[in-house]
XYZ file of C-alpha atoms in Angstrom:
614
model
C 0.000 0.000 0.000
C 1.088 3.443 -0.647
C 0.121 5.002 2.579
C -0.432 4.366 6.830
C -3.496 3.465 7.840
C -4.758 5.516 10.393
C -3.138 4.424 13.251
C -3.565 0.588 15.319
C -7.098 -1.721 15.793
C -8.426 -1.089 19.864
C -10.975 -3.844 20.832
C -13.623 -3.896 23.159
C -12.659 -4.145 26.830
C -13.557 -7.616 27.218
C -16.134 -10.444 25.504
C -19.217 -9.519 27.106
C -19.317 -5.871 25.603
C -18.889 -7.356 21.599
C -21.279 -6.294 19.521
C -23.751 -8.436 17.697
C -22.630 -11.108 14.904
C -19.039 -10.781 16.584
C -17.263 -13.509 18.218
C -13.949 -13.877 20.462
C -11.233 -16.154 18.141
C -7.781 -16.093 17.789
C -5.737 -15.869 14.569
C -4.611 -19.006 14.047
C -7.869 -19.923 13.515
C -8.544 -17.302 10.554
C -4.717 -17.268 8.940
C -1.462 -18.944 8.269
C 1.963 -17.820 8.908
C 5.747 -18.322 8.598
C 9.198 -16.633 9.081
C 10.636 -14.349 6.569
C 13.698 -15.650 4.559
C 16.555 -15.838 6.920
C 19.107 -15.811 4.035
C 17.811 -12.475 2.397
C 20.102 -9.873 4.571
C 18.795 -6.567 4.159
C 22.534 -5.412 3.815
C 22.962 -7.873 0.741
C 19.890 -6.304 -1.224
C 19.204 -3.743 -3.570
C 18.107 -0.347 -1.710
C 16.832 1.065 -5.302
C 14.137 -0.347 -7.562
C 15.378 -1.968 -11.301
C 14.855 -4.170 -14.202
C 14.331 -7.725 -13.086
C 13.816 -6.563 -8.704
C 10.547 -6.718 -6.623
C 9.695 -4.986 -3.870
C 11.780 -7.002 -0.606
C 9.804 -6.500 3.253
C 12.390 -5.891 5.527
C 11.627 -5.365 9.317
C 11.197 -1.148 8.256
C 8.735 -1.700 5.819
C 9.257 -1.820 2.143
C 12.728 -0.624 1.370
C 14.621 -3.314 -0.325
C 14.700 -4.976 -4.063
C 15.472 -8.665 -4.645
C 15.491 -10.652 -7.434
C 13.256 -13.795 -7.940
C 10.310 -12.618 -5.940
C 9.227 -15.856 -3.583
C 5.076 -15.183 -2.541
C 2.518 -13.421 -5.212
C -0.769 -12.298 -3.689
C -1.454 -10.307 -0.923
C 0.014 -10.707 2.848
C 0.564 -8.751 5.915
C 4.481 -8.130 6.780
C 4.817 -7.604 10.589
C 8.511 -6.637 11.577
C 9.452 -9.156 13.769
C 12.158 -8.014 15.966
C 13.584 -4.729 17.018
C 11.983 -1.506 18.854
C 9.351 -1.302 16.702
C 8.778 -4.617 16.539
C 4.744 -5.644 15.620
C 4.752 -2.814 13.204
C 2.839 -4.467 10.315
C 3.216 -3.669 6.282
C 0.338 -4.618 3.319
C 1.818 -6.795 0.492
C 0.536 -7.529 -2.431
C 1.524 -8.326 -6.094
C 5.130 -10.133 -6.301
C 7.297 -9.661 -2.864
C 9.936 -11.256 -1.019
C 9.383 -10.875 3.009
C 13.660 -10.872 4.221
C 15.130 -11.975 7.949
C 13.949 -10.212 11.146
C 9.957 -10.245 9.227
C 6.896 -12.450 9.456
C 4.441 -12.884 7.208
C 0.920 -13.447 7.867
C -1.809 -14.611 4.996
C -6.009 -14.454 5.641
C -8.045 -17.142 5.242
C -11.409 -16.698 3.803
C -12.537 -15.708 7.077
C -11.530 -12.173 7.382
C -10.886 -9.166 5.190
C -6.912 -8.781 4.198
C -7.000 -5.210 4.756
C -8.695 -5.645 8.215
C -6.195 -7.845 9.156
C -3.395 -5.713 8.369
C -5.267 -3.274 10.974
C -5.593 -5.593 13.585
C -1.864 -6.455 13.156
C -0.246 -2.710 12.778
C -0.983 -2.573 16.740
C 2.282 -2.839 18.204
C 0.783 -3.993 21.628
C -1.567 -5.987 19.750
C 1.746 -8.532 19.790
C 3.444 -10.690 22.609
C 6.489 -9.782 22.956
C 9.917 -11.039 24.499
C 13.773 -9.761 25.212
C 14.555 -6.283 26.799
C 17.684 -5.480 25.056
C 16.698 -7.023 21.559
C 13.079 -7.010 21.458
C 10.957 -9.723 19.879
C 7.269 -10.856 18.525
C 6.297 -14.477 20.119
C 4.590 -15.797 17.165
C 2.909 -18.585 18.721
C 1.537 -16.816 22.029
C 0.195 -14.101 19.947
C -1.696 -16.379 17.481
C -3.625 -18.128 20.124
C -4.278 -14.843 21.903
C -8.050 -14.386 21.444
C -9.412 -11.166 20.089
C -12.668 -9.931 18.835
C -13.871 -10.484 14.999
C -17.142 -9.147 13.286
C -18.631 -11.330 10.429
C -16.753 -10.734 7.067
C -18.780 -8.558 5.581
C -18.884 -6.513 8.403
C -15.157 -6.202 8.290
C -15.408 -4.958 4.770
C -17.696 -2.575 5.711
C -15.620 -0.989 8.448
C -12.351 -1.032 5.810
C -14.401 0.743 3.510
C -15.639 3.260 5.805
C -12.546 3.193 7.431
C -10.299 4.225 3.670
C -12.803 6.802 3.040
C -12.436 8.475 5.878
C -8.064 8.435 5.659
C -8.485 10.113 2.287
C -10.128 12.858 3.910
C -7.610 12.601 7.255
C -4.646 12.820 4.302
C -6.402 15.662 2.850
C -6.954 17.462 5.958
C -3.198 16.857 6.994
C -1.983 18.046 3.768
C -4.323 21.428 3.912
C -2.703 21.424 7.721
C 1.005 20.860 6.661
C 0.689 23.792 4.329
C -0.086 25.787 6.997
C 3.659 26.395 8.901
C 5.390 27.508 5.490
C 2.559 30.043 4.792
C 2.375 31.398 8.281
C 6.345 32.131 7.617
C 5.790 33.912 4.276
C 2.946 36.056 6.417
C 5.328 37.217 8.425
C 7.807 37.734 5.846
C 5.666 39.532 3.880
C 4.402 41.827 6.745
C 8.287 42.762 7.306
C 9.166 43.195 4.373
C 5.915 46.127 3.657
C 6.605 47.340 7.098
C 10.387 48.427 6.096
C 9.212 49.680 2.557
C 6.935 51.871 4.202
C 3.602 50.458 3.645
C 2.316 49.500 6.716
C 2.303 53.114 8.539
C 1.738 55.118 5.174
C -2.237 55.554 6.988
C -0.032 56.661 10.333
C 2.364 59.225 8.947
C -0.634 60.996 6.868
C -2.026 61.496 10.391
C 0.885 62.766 11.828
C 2.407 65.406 9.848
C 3.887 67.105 12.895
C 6.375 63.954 14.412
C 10.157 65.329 14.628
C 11.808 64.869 11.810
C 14.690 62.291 11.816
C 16.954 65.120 10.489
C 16.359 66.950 13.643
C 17.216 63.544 16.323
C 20.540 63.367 14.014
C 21.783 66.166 14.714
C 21.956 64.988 18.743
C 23.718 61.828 18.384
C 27.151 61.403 19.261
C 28.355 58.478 20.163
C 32.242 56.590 20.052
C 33.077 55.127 16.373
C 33.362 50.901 16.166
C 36.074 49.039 17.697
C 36.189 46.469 15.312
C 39.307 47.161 12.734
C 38.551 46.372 9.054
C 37.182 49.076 6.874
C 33.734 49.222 5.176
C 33.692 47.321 1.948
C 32.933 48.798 -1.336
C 30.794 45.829 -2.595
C 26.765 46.822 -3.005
C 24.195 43.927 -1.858
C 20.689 45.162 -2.401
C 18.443 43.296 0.657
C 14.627 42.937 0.526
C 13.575 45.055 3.015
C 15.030 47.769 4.715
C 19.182 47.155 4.708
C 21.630 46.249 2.048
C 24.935 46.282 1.800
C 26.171 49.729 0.392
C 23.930 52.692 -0.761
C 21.832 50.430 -3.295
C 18.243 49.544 -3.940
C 15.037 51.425 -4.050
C 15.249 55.290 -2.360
C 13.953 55.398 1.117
C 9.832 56.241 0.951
C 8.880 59.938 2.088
C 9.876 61.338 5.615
C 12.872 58.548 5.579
C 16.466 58.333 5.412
C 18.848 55.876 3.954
C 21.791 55.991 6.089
C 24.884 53.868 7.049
C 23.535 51.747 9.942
C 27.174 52.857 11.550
C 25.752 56.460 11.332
C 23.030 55.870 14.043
C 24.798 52.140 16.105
C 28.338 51.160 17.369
C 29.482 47.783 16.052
C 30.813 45.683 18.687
C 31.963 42.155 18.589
C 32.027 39.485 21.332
C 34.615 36.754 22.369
C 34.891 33.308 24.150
C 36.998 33.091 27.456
C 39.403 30.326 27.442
C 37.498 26.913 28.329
C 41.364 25.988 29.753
C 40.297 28.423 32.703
C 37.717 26.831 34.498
C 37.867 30.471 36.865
C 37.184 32.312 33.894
C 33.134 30.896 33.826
C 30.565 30.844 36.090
C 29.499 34.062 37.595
C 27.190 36.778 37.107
C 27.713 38.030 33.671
C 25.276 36.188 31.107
C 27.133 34.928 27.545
C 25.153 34.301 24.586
C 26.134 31.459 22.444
C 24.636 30.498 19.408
C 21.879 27.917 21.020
C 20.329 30.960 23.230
C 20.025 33.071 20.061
C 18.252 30.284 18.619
C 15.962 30.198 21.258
C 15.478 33.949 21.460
C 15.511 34.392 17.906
C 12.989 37.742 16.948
C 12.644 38.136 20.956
C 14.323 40.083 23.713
C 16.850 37.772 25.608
C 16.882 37.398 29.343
C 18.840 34.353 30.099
C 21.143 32.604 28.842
C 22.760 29.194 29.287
C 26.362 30.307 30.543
C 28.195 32.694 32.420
C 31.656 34.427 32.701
C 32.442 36.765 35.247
C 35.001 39.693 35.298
C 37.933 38.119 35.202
C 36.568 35.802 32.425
C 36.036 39.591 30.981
C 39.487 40.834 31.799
C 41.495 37.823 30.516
C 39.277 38.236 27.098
C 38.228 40.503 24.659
C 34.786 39.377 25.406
C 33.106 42.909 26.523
C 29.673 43.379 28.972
C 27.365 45.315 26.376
C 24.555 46.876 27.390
C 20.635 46.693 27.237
C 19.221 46.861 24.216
C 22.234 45.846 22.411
C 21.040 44.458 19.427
C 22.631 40.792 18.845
C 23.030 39.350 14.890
C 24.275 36.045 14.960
C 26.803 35.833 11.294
C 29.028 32.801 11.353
C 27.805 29.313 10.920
C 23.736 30.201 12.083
C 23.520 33.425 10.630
C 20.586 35.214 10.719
C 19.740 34.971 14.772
C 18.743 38.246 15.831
C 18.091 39.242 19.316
C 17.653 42.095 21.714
C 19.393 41.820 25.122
C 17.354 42.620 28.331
C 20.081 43.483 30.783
C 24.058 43.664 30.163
C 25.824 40.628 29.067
C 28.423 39.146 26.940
C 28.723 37.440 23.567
C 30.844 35.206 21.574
C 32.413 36.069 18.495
C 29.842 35.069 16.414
C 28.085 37.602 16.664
C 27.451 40.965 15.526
C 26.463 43.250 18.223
C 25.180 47.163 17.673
C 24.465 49.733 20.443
C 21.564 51.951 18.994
C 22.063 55.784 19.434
C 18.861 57.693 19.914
C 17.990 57.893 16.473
C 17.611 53.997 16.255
C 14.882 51.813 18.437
C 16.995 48.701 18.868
C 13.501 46.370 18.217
C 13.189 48.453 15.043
C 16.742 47.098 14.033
C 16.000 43.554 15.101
C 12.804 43.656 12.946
C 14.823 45.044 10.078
C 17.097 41.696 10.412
C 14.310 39.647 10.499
C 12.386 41.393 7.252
C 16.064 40.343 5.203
C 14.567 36.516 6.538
C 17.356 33.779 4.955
C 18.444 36.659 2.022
C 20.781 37.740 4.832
C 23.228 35.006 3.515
C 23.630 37.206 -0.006
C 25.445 39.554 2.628
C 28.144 36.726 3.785
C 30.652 34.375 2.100
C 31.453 30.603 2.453
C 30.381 27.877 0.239
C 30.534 25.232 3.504
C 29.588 27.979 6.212
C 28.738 31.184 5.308
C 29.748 34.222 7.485
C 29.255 37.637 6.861
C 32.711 39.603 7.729
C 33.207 42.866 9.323
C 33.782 44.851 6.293
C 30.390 43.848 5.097
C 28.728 44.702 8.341
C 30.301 48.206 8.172
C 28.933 48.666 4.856
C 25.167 48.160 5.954
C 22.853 50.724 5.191
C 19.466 51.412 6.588
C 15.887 52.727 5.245
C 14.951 54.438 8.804
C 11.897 56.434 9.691
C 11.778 59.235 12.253
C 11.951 58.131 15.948
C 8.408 57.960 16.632
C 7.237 55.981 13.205
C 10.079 53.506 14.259
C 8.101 52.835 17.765
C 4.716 52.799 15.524
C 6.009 49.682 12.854
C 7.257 48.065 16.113
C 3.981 48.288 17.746
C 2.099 47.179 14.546
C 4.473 44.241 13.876
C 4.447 42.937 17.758
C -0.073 43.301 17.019
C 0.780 41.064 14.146
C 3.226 38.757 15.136
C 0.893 37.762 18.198
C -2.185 36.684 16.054
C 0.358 34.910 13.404
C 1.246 33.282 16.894
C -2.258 32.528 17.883
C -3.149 31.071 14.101
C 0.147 28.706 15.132
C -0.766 27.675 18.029
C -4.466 26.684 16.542
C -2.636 24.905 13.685
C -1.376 22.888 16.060
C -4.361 22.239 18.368
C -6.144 21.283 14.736
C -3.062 18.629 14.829
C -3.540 17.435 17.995
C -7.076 16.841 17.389
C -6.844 15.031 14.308
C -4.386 12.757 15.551
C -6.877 12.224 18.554
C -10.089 12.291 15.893
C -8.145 9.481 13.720
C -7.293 7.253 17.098
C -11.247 8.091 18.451
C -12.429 6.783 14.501
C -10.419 3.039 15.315
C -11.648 2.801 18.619
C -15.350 3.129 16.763
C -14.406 0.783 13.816
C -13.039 -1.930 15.954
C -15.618 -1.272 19.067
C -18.707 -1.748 16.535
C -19.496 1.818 16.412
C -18.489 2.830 12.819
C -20.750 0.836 10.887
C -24.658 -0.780 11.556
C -24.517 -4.357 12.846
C -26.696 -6.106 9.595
C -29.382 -9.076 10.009
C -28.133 -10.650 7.051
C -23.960 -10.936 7.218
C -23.597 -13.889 4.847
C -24.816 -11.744 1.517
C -22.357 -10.982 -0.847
C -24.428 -8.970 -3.125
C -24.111 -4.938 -2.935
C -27.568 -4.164 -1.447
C -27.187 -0.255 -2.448
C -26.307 -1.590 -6.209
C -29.706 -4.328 -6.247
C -31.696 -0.676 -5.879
C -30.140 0.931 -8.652
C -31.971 -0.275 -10.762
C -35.589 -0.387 -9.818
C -35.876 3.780 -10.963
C -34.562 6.675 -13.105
C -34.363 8.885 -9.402
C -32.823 5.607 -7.515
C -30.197 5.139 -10.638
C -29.298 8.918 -9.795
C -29.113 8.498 -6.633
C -26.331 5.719 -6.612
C -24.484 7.258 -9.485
C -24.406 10.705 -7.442
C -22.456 8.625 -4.594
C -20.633 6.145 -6.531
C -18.487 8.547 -9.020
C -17.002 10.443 -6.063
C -16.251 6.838 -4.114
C -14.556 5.799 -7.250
C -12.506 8.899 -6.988
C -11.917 8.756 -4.058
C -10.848 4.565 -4.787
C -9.126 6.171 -7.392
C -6.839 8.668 -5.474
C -6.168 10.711 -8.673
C -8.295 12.862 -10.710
C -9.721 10.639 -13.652
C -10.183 11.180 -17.355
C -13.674 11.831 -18.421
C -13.365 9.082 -20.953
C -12.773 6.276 -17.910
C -15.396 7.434 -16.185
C -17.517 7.255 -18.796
C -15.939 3.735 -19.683
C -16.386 2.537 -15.944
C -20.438 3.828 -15.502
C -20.852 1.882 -19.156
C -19.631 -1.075 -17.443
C -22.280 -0.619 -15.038
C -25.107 -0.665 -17.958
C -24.055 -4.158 -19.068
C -27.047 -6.622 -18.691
C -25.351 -9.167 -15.825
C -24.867 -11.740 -18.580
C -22.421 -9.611 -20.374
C -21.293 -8.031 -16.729
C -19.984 -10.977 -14.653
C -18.188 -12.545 -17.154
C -16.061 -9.281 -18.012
C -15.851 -8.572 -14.418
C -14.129 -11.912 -13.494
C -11.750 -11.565 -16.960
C -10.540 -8.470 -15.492
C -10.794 -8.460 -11.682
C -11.249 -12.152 -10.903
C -13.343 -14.120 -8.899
C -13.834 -12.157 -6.054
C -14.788 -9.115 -8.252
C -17.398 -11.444 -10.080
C -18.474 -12.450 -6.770
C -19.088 -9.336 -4.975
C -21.165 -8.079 -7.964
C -23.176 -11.131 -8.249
C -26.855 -10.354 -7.944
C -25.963 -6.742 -9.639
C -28.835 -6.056 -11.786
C -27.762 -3.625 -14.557
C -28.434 0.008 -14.501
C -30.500 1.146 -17.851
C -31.354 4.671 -17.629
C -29.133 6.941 -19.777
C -30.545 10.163 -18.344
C -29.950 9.035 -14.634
C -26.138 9.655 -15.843
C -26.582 12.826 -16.619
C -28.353 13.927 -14.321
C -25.666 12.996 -11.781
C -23.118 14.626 -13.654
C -25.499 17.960 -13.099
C -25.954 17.291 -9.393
C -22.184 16.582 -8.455
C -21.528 20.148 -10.527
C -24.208 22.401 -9.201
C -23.183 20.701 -5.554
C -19.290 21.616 -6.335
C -18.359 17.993 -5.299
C -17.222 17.437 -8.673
C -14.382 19.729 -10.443
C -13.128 19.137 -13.632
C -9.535 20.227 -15.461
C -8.528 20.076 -19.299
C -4.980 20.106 -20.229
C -3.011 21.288 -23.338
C -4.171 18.128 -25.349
C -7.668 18.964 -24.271
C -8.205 15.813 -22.115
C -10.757 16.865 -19.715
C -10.173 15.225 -16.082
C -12.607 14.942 -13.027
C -11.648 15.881 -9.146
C -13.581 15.633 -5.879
C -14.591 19.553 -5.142
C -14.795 21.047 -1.749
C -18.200 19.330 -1.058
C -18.108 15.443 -0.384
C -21.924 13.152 -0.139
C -22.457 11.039 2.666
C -20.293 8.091 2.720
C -22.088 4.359 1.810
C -19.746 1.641 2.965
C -21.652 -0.940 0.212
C -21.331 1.917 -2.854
C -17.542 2.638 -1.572
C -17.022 -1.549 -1.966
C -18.340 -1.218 -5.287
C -16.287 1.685 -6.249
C -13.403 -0.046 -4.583
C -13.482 -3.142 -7.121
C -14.329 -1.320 -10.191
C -11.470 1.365 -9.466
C -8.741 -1.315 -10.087
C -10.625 -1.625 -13.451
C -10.108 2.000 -14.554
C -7.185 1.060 -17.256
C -8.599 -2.708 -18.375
C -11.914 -1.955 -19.625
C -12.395 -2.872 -23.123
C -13.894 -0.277 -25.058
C -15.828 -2.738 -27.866
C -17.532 -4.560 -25.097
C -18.802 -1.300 -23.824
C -19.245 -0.056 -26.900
C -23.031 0.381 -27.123
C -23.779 1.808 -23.751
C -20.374 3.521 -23.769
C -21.948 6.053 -26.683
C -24.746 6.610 -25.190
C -22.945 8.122 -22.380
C -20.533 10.184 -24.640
C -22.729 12.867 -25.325
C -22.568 16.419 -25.925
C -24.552 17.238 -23.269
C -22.808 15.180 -20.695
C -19.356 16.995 -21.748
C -21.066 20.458 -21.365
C -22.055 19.427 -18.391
C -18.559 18.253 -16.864
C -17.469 22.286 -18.603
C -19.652 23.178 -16.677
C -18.677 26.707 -14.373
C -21.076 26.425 -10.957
């Protein structure tokens, strides 16, 4: 299989709470089972896939290639020793199950894919060793456990695969969410330092003092640091760059050498050979407490020198509101200390004169976001030197817009926070939604307990016939489960090729059924009787548009394709079966025994209606 279920089977608490038609049994009374090939050694095998391999189990799954492929059909792969020993892999098609594995076939009894759920529990498994950990085979085959009747078991798979399409969905939607959050934030800097997000602000304060005017106050002691500036020009994407380049600063601004308006300091690491040299009261940033006070204003940190750490050094006790830039190795940590301390020498460190609100610089650094790197050298480890760091230039705003951008950003930042912290509630409670689901399917709650277990025959597909609204009906919820079967958008032309199947009279059916999907195809659709009414098809087609759960694409070559929209029906276990045989059909149908029925559904008005804009 191409993707985790949605997590491990939980069972009822003990016999006497099973649900009806379900019985206590063990699995040696529903499967057989042997070792994995001792002599395959993972080591030994293939790790990519070629000409003349198949797919080899080891104990991690399905990451090995081996030739001459020794089972066919499909089997459950449990890894049989190791940490995660009882983990449990679906097989099928031409496989070779190597050492440290153990591989488990189902009888008629029960439902391959609910077996590979009952066995992907690792506790599920009786287990030995402490060091090495192992599955005992034979103590967890007589184990008893709880079974529904097979059809039942079906049911809950079905139900059960319908609803991880929409739990992959949902964590795909959710996974997008961290990277966008980032470019919100990005994108906020980066208007904030171009002027745009206190244009409103400075219209409504004409009177602010001018930066011009704070200017002509500073004074302050040149850097100590002894390379000169460098001549190179680095445009940023924000507010900095290196030399006077880029866009001109908007109105009321300035674009001025950042040494014009900070001291550069750098920092230093007291000898580790003087064990008298650390531990005091003088806080030392390193690069881990930058990372963890990254965009923030630093308070702690995780060492400390003392003076004659300072003394014997040219480490040097900055003051608050020193603005820290990490730029060797991690560059790009910015931070804003709270109270004097010390740094290493990777960093950067600038004391902000009057003219310059030290969070206004750190949000600067952040707006450049990983573009800092154009400012440093080093193919291994960039750094960005000293004469670079002289050579930074500025786009500042008068005093009091620089507190107004900091106060809009922190507003922002904290509801880009509280949209994080909901993304990952919604993560939590998925993961807790998907484990609540199992404890349903395998408790009897996910699907109705039926009179009649032992039928074979699709109940929901017997009705589709008996009228033009019932054939609608079951058409509207069978194309999306045979998308959703499907996991891919499908071509208009194997829909239509798959719903002509459907129109065969059962004589014609059965036999092409078996031919392509075998006997268990033929036998799951015996009792089918055909569907007849053209219109009913489209009329779906019309319904799943004007609903949006259908969405269609064409490409270049004009091939129209059909997606599941934003709006999904009701889920039907026994439609979801059907759609679940008939999807591994979609590429085998032969389009002469179709024919007839096939061009009855290739109309006009059934493409129009796929075109269709809701």
């Amino acid at each position: 299989m191409s993707y985790e279920p949605l997590g491990a089977a939980t069972f009822p608490a003990s016999p006497e709470n099973l649900p009806p038609g379900w019985r206590m049994t063990t699995l040696s009374d529903h499967t057989r089972h042997k070792s994995g090939n001792g002599k395959l050694i993972k080591g030994r095998l293939s790790n990519h896939p070629a000409t003349g391999l198949f797919p080899a189990f080891s104990a991690s799954g399905q990451d090995v290639w081996a030739a001459n492929p020794e089972n066919e059909g499909t089997a459950i792969i449990v890894s049989a020793v190791g940490a995660r020993c009882g983990k449990a892999f679906f097989a099928e098609g031409r496989w070779s199950a190597i050492a440290n594995t153990h591989i488990v076939w189902p009888g008629d009894t029960i439902d391959a894919r609910y077996l590979w759920r009952v066995l992907n529990n690792e506790n599920f498994w009786v287990k030995g060793g402490s060091a090495q950990p192992f599955v005992k085979t034979k103590a967890t085959f007589e184990r008893a456990f709880p079974l529904p009747p097979l059809s039942e078991q079906r049911r809950i798979v079905a139900q059960l695969e319908a609803l991880e399409v929409r739990s992959r969905r949902a964590r795909a939607k959710l996974a997008e969410v961290p990277a966008q959050l980032a470019q919100a934030r990005l994108s906020l800097l980066a208007t904030a330092f171009r002027g745009g997000l206190t244009a409103d602000w400075r219209k409504a304060n004409p009177e602010i003092q001018t930066l011009e005017t704070t200017l002509q106050r500073v004074r302050f002691e040149s850097s100590r640091t002894g390379r000169s500036a460098s001549d190179e020009k680095i445009p940023g994407v924000a507010g900095l760059s290196v030399g006077d380049i880029g866009p001109p600063a908007p109105n009321g601004w300035l674009k001025l050498p950042l040494l014009s308006v900070a001291r550069l300091e750098s920092g230093h690491t007291p000898s580790r050979e003087h064990p008298e040299y650390w531990g005091g009261d003088v806080p030392w940033i390193s690069i881990p407490d930058a990372r963890r006070a990254h965009g923030q204003t630093i308070e702690s940190t995780a060492s400390f020198t003392n003076a004659l750490g300072l003394e014997n050094s040219a480490a040097r006790l900055l003051p608050a509101g020193t603005v820290c830039l990490s730029r060797t190795a991690s560059v790009g940590y910015v931070t804003v200390m709270g109270k004097p301390m010390a740094t290493s020498q990777d960093f950067a460190n600038w004391l902000c004169s009057e003219a310059l609100v030290p969070q206004f610089l750190m949000m600067a650094f952040l707006a450049e976001g990983e573009h800092l790197l154009s400012f440093g050298r080093g193919s291994t480890h960039t750094t960005i030197y000293y004469p670079e760091l002289k050579a930074l230039h500025i786009s500042l705003p008068p005093v009091a817009e620089q507190h107004e951008i900091v106060r809009r950003l922190n507003g922002a930042f904290l509801r880009l926070n509280a949209a994080a912290a909901a993304h990952a509630t919604a993560v939590a409670n998925l993961d807790h939604l998907d484990q609540s689901l199992l404890a349903r399917a395998f408790s009897g709650g996910l699907v109705p307990q039926h009179p009649n277990e032992g039928a074979s025959i699709s109940t929901s597909a017997k009705v589709a016939q008996s009228s033009p609204i019932k054939t609608q009906l079951y058409l509207i919820q069978f194309i999306p489960a045979l998308l959703r079967a499907a996991q891919q958008p499908l071509a208009l032309d194997r829909l239509n090729a798959i719903v002509a199947l459907l129109f065969l009279p059962p004589g014609d059916l059965l036999p092409l059924i078996e031919k392509i999907g075998g006997a268990k195809a033929r036998a799951h659709f015996t009792g089918f009787a055909h569907i007849h009414e053209d219109g009913a098809f489209l009329a779906a087609i019309n319904a799943l548009k004007r609903t949006k759960t259908l969405v269609h694409s064409t490409n270049r070559q004009g091939l129209i394709t059909l997606s599941l929209g934003p709006k999904l029906p009701p889920i039907s276990p026994e439609i979801d079966a059907d759609a679940r045989h008939l999807s591994a059909l979609i590429s085998s149908v032969p389009s002469e025994r179709v024919a007839p029925s096939l061009a009855r559904l290739q109309t006009a008005q059934v493409q129009e209606a796929v075109l269709s804009v809701v």
